[in-house]
XYZ file of C-alpha atoms in Angstrom:
372
model
C 0.000 0.000 0.000
C 1.315 3.446 -0.931
C 2.341 5.526 2.050
C 0.389 8.792 2.089
C 2.775 11.195 3.809
C 2.254 14.884 3.096
C 5.365 16.565 1.704
C 5.442 20.338 1.458
C 8.306 21.385 -0.801
C 9.564 24.940 -1.364
C 6.125 26.519 -1.054
C 5.938 30.290 -1.371
C 3.016 32.707 -1.356
C 2.740 36.501 -1.523
C -0.200 38.862 -1.208
C 0.181 42.391 -2.618
C 3.946 42.044 -2.701
C 4.204 40.797 0.897
C 5.620 37.276 1.221
C 3.441 35.372 3.702
C 4.947 31.901 3.123
C 8.722 31.769 2.725
C 10.120 28.579 1.188
C 8.174 26.167 3.415
C 9.589 22.624 3.566
C 8.523 19.771 5.855
C 6.883 16.344 5.889
C 3.827 15.190 7.849
C 3.777 11.441 8.428
C 0.732 9.392 7.514
C -1.600 9.024 10.497
C 0.126 11.771 12.497
C -1.657 14.379 14.605
C 0.355 17.365 13.429
C -0.207 20.903 14.742
C 0.898 24.158 13.139
C 1.219 26.677 15.954
C 1.809 30.393 15.658
C 0.433 33.874 16.319
C -2.221 35.548 14.190
C -0.892 36.509 10.771
C 2.011 34.049 10.779
C 0.781 32.228 7.647
C -0.529 29.011 9.218
C -4.103 29.328 7.901
C -2.821 30.337 4.458
C -0.790 27.127 4.379
C -3.760 25.015 5.475
C -6.027 26.562 2.841
C -3.361 25.913 0.248
C -3.383 22.208 1.182
C -7.192 22.258 0.919
C -7.060 23.935 -2.498
C -8.701 27.242 -1.616
C -5.538 29.304 -2.242
C -3.009 28.698 -5.055
C 0.726 28.579 -4.377
C 3.110 30.935 -6.147
C 5.861 28.298 -6.097
C 6.454 24.794 -4.809
C 4.563 21.538 -4.476
C 2.377 19.788 -1.901
C 2.330 16.012 -2.224
C -0.088 13.525 -0.692
C 1.776 10.310 -1.355
C 3.048 10.717 -4.913
C 0.222 13.016 -6.042
C 0.830 16.772 -6.235
C -2.283 18.325 -4.708
C -1.567 21.638 -6.419
C -2.464 19.975 -9.728
C -5.969 19.117 -8.474
C -9.107 21.203 -7.794
C -10.356 21.178 -4.174
C -13.119 18.624 -4.818
C -10.643 16.044 -6.135
C -8.192 16.304 -3.234
C -8.499 13.550 -0.653
C -8.795 16.075 2.196
C -11.638 17.553 4.226
C -11.602 20.801 6.203
C -13.270 21.824 9.457
C -13.394 25.596 9.963
C -13.859 27.844 12.991
C -17.470 28.271 11.895
C -19.169 24.920 11.670
C -21.056 25.641 8.388
C -23.909 23.282 9.220
C -27.174 23.453 7.299
C -29.604 25.051 9.791
C -32.707 23.483 8.213
C -31.328 19.924 8.344
C -31.171 17.561 11.312
C -27.910 16.189 12.684
C -28.559 12.992 10.729
C -29.173 14.835 7.455
C -26.155 17.120 7.926
C -23.858 14.128 8.364
C -25.530 12.255 5.485
C -25.191 15.187 3.071
C -21.774 14.279 1.553
C -22.944 10.731 0.825
C -26.174 11.956 -0.752
C -24.097 14.134 -3.090
C -22.250 10.987 -4.153
C -25.588 9.183 -4.663
C -24.678 6.403 -2.233
C -27.514 3.924 -1.703
C -29.764 4.678 1.268
C -28.963 1.553 3.269
C -25.236 2.343 3.164
C -25.937 5.987 4.079
C -27.865 4.898 7.159
C -25.085 2.555 8.297
C -22.332 5.120 7.785
C -24.216 8.038 9.346
C -25.027 6.055 12.483
C -21.415 4.895 12.691
C -19.946 8.408 12.577
C -22.612 9.994 14.759
C -21.823 7.300 17.324
C -18.107 8.032 16.938
C -18.664 11.641 18.058
C -21.149 10.670 20.782
C -24.317 12.263 19.388
C -26.593 9.222 19.030
C -29.319 10.852 21.138
C -29.300 14.049 19.061
C -29.729 12.704 15.510
C -33.144 14.312 15.007
C -32.192 17.738 16.356
C -31.451 20.839 14.279
C -28.148 22.707 14.792
C -29.931 25.508 16.693
C -30.893 22.954 19.354
C -27.272 21.977 20.001
C -24.466 23.533 22.015
C -21.368 24.887 20.288
C -19.412 21.777 21.192
C -22.125 19.495 19.849
C -22.268 21.467 16.598
C -18.521 21.077 16.220
C -18.851 17.323 16.679
C -21.480 17.232 13.918
C -18.997 19.035 11.654
C -16.319 16.460 12.533
C -18.658 13.540 11.766
C -19.673 15.117 8.444
C -16.026 15.580 7.467
C -14.985 12.056 8.469
C -17.848 10.296 6.688
C -16.087 11.115 3.411
C -13.163 8.984 4.667
C -10.528 11.541 3.668
C -6.834 10.760 3.785
C -6.266 14.019 5.665
C -8.476 16.058 7.984
C -7.634 19.775 8.165
C -8.769 21.602 11.306
C -8.609 25.405 11.131
C -8.729 26.575 14.780
C -11.912 24.523 15.300
C -12.116 25.120 19.056
C -11.455 28.859 19.194
C -15.117 29.846 19.663
C -15.657 27.511 22.638
C -15.171 28.186 26.342
C -12.052 26.863 28.074
C -13.553 23.789 29.743
C -15.407 22.722 26.608
C -12.198 23.154 24.593
C -10.412 20.753 26.930
C -13.197 18.181 26.632
C -13.240 18.411 22.839
C -9.449 18.146 22.680
C -9.690 14.812 24.467
C -12.470 13.706 22.120
C -10.441 14.745 19.062
C -7.523 12.693 20.328
C -9.735 9.630 20.796
C -11.351 10.114 17.369
C -7.910 10.406 15.775
C -6.837 7.129 17.369
C -10.041 5.487 16.167
C -9.938 6.582 12.511
C -6.149 6.588 12.100
C -5.941 9.261 9.388
C -3.687 12.308 9.290
C -4.944 15.320 11.267
C -3.456 18.769 10.582
C -4.501 21.096 13.384
C -4.087 24.883 13.105
C -4.013 26.832 16.366
C -2.569 29.875 18.107
C -3.190 28.238 21.505
C -0.020 26.740 22.957
C -1.827 24.468 25.419
C -4.006 22.994 22.671
C -0.968 22.144 20.566
C 1.074 20.773 23.463
C -1.841 18.683 24.742
C -2.800 16.813 21.608
C -0.021 16.742 19.019
C 2.376 14.031 17.943
C 4.534 16.839 16.549
C 4.279 20.623 16.370
C 5.546 23.081 13.761
C 6.082 26.511 15.318
C 5.560 29.246 12.744
C 6.155 32.997 12.662
C 6.214 35.585 9.877
C 5.809 32.993 7.148
C 8.612 30.703 8.329
C 8.754 27.361 10.134
C 11.053 27.975 13.107
C 11.042 24.522 14.695
C 9.389 21.125 14.290
C 9.403 18.596 17.109
C 7.425 16.712 19.698
C 5.638 18.800 22.344
C 8.434 18.021 24.808
C 11.138 18.978 22.308
C 9.714 22.385 21.389
C 8.891 23.239 25.018
C 12.026 21.910 26.722
C 14.525 22.635 23.921
C 13.244 25.625 21.905
C 15.253 26.533 18.835
C 15.326 30.285 19.481
C 13.984 33.149 21.592
C 10.673 33.356 19.750
C 9.856 29.667 20.241
C 10.858 29.808 23.913
C 8.787 32.913 24.573
C 5.759 31.849 22.529
C 5.441 28.436 24.143
C 5.356 29.549 27.755
C 6.635 31.794 30.509
C 10.364 32.231 30.931
C 13.030 33.800 33.078
C 15.687 35.022 30.652
C 19.309 35.442 31.751
C 22.349 36.720 29.880
C 26.010 36.308 30.669
C 29.545 35.563 29.510
C 31.045 32.075 29.671
C 34.036 32.225 32.034
C 34.746 28.532 32.704
C 33.964 25.145 31.137
C 33.134 22.526 33.782
C 32.890 18.747 33.890
C 29.805 16.817 32.754
C 28.853 19.353 30.082
C 28.313 22.304 32.424
C 29.719 25.830 32.225
C 30.015 28.845 34.506
C 28.780 32.243 33.336
C 29.168 35.727 34.773
C 26.017 37.873 34.675
C 25.708 41.599 35.200
C 23.072 41.436 37.952
C 23.112 37.899 39.348
C 26.783 37.101 39.801
C 28.164 33.749 38.675
C 25.773 30.951 37.670
C 26.092 27.387 36.393
C 24.436 26.419 33.088
C 24.195 23.213 31.096
C 25.825 23.193 27.658
C 22.911 21.948 25.581
C 24.593 23.961 22.801
C 28.362 24.082 22.301
C 29.999 27.083 24.007
C 33.503 28.443 24.444
C 35.043 30.725 27.039
C 34.168 34.304 26.141
C 30.874 33.460 24.427
C 27.855 35.612 25.255
C 24.871 33.380 26.034
C 21.151 33.759 26.635
C 19.532 31.217 28.943
C 15.926 30.516 29.931
C 14.566 28.873 33.062
C 10.867 28.032 33.055
C 9.064 29.375 36.160
C 7.844 25.903 37.161
C 11.459 24.647 37.305
C 12.431 27.096 40.062
C 12.010 26.231 43.747
C 11.025 28.927 46.251
C 11.948 28.291 49.894
C 12.132 30.264 53.114
C 15.603 28.994 53.924
C 18.672 28.433 51.804
C 18.749 24.841 50.472
C 21.206 22.614 52.371
C 23.569 19.992 51.020
C 23.118 21.419 47.561
C 24.757 19.947 44.494
C 27.485 21.908 42.777
C 25.188 22.606 39.839
C 22.421 24.195 41.928
C 22.032 27.968 41.538
C 20.667 29.821 44.580
C 19.726 33.494 44.922
C 18.237 35.525 47.798
C 14.939 37.226 46.877
C 11.872 38.823 48.365
C 8.301 38.234 47.262
C 6.851 41.214 45.436
C 3.601 39.650 44.141
C 1.614 36.451 44.638
C -1.245 35.341 42.400
C -3.295 32.295 43.428
C -4.841 30.452 40.461
C -6.184 27.326 42.159
C -3.893 24.593 40.867
C -0.777 26.743 41.260
C 0.508 29.937 42.815
C 2.453 32.423 40.714
C 5.173 34.292 42.582
C 6.937 37.350 41.235
C 10.103 37.852 43.243
C 12.753 40.551 43.176
C 16.415 39.864 43.589
C 17.577 41.351 46.877
C 19.296 44.698 46.255
C 18.373 44.444 42.545
C 14.725 45.440 42.498
C 14.671 45.903 38.744
C 15.260 42.164 38.263
C 12.108 40.023 38.583
C 11.875 36.239 38.558
C 8.648 34.337 37.928
C 8.195 31.224 40.063
C 5.168 28.958 39.539
C 4.496 26.365 42.228
C 1.903 23.646 41.816
C -0.141 22.556 44.855
C 1.201 25.808 46.200
C 0.871 27.402 49.590
C -2.129 29.506 50.407
C -2.658 28.778 54.058
C -3.641 30.667 57.184
C -1.489 33.616 58.114
C -0.077 31.631 61.031
C 1.171 28.751 58.879
C 4.967 28.911 58.840
C 5.141 26.960 55.563
C 3.467 29.715 53.614
C 5.493 32.327 51.751
C 3.730 35.650 51.403
C 4.107 39.129 49.992
C 7.143 41.148 51.068
C 8.839 38.124 52.614
C 12.484 37.223 52.193
C 13.108 33.852 50.573
C 15.468 31.926 48.301
C 15.049 30.687 44.754
C 17.061 27.765 43.420
C 17.281 25.687 40.270
C 19.577 23.054 38.873
C 21.681 24.029 35.879
C 20.060 21.332 33.735
C 16.614 22.837 34.403
C 17.484 25.742 32.118
C 18.274 25.749 28.422
C 20.586 27.749 26.196
C 18.754 29.795 23.589
C 21.462 31.853 21.913
C 25.255 31.701 21.781
C 27.341 34.467 20.237
């Protein structure tokens, strides 16, 4: 059986002289849940619509297996698209909406009934088959759109920010359902989103995009824990950025840097460095420990700094601390602690506003972003 990977080769697109896709090259594996993540205007939806056939490319090719999709009109491409707006027929029931693609193909009625019931069951709407779209919630309408797209049995399902109009809890529920549906049908899903948590939660791999370029492709863990550059690091989550000069190379792939405000710190060399290099480092807020007393028996690669708590925000599942370096008030660290302290005022374990404390992190909890 022919493998139906999607290969995007040297694709370019300009609008009014502005290049919105700049020599795009990557491969999406057959059966993969692949997300394209980036801010508004980065070119991700343009690329998706090009795969669907709604926008022509200026240059390049897009292959599904050995077939160049750019040679085919949209209706002959083995892809289906789900948009932000569900585009359901308001006068038709759930059953008739899902059956519509098969009726266009003049499939016999018995087969239509079997297939419609199968896909309505897949999205969990068996009890709603006779309802009109206006009688359904936003999440239910989106599931109807998914069933209608899948009943065509496409090789690729394109999802253009399909959850953006839903509330946060419903988005999480539908993400889980999408993941289960993907496992069940086994086809390639290409998911467009600007929401980092959506992409990290559901993807096999993520392409991070900005200003018409693919900046990094990797698993969720790879792009979050080892971002390729400052944009990827900053876009995928909160950071504490540090800068310094490499002054000593240490054993076990560590190095010592001298910073302007924080003194000497230990970093891990996840990129090659030499003495004299200027480096930029990030430490995610959840990697930093906040304690009332200085950690004892610390390893040689632990960095510790005295701070005081300037701000505390309680969010339920975690507390977000914003701490200033003692005697360097202009320097703020973000520290996010899960199952964090929010006790009675008398509880000695709690760390509150305007209290002195210590932050610490291991050198291998940070990552090098730039070396110059």
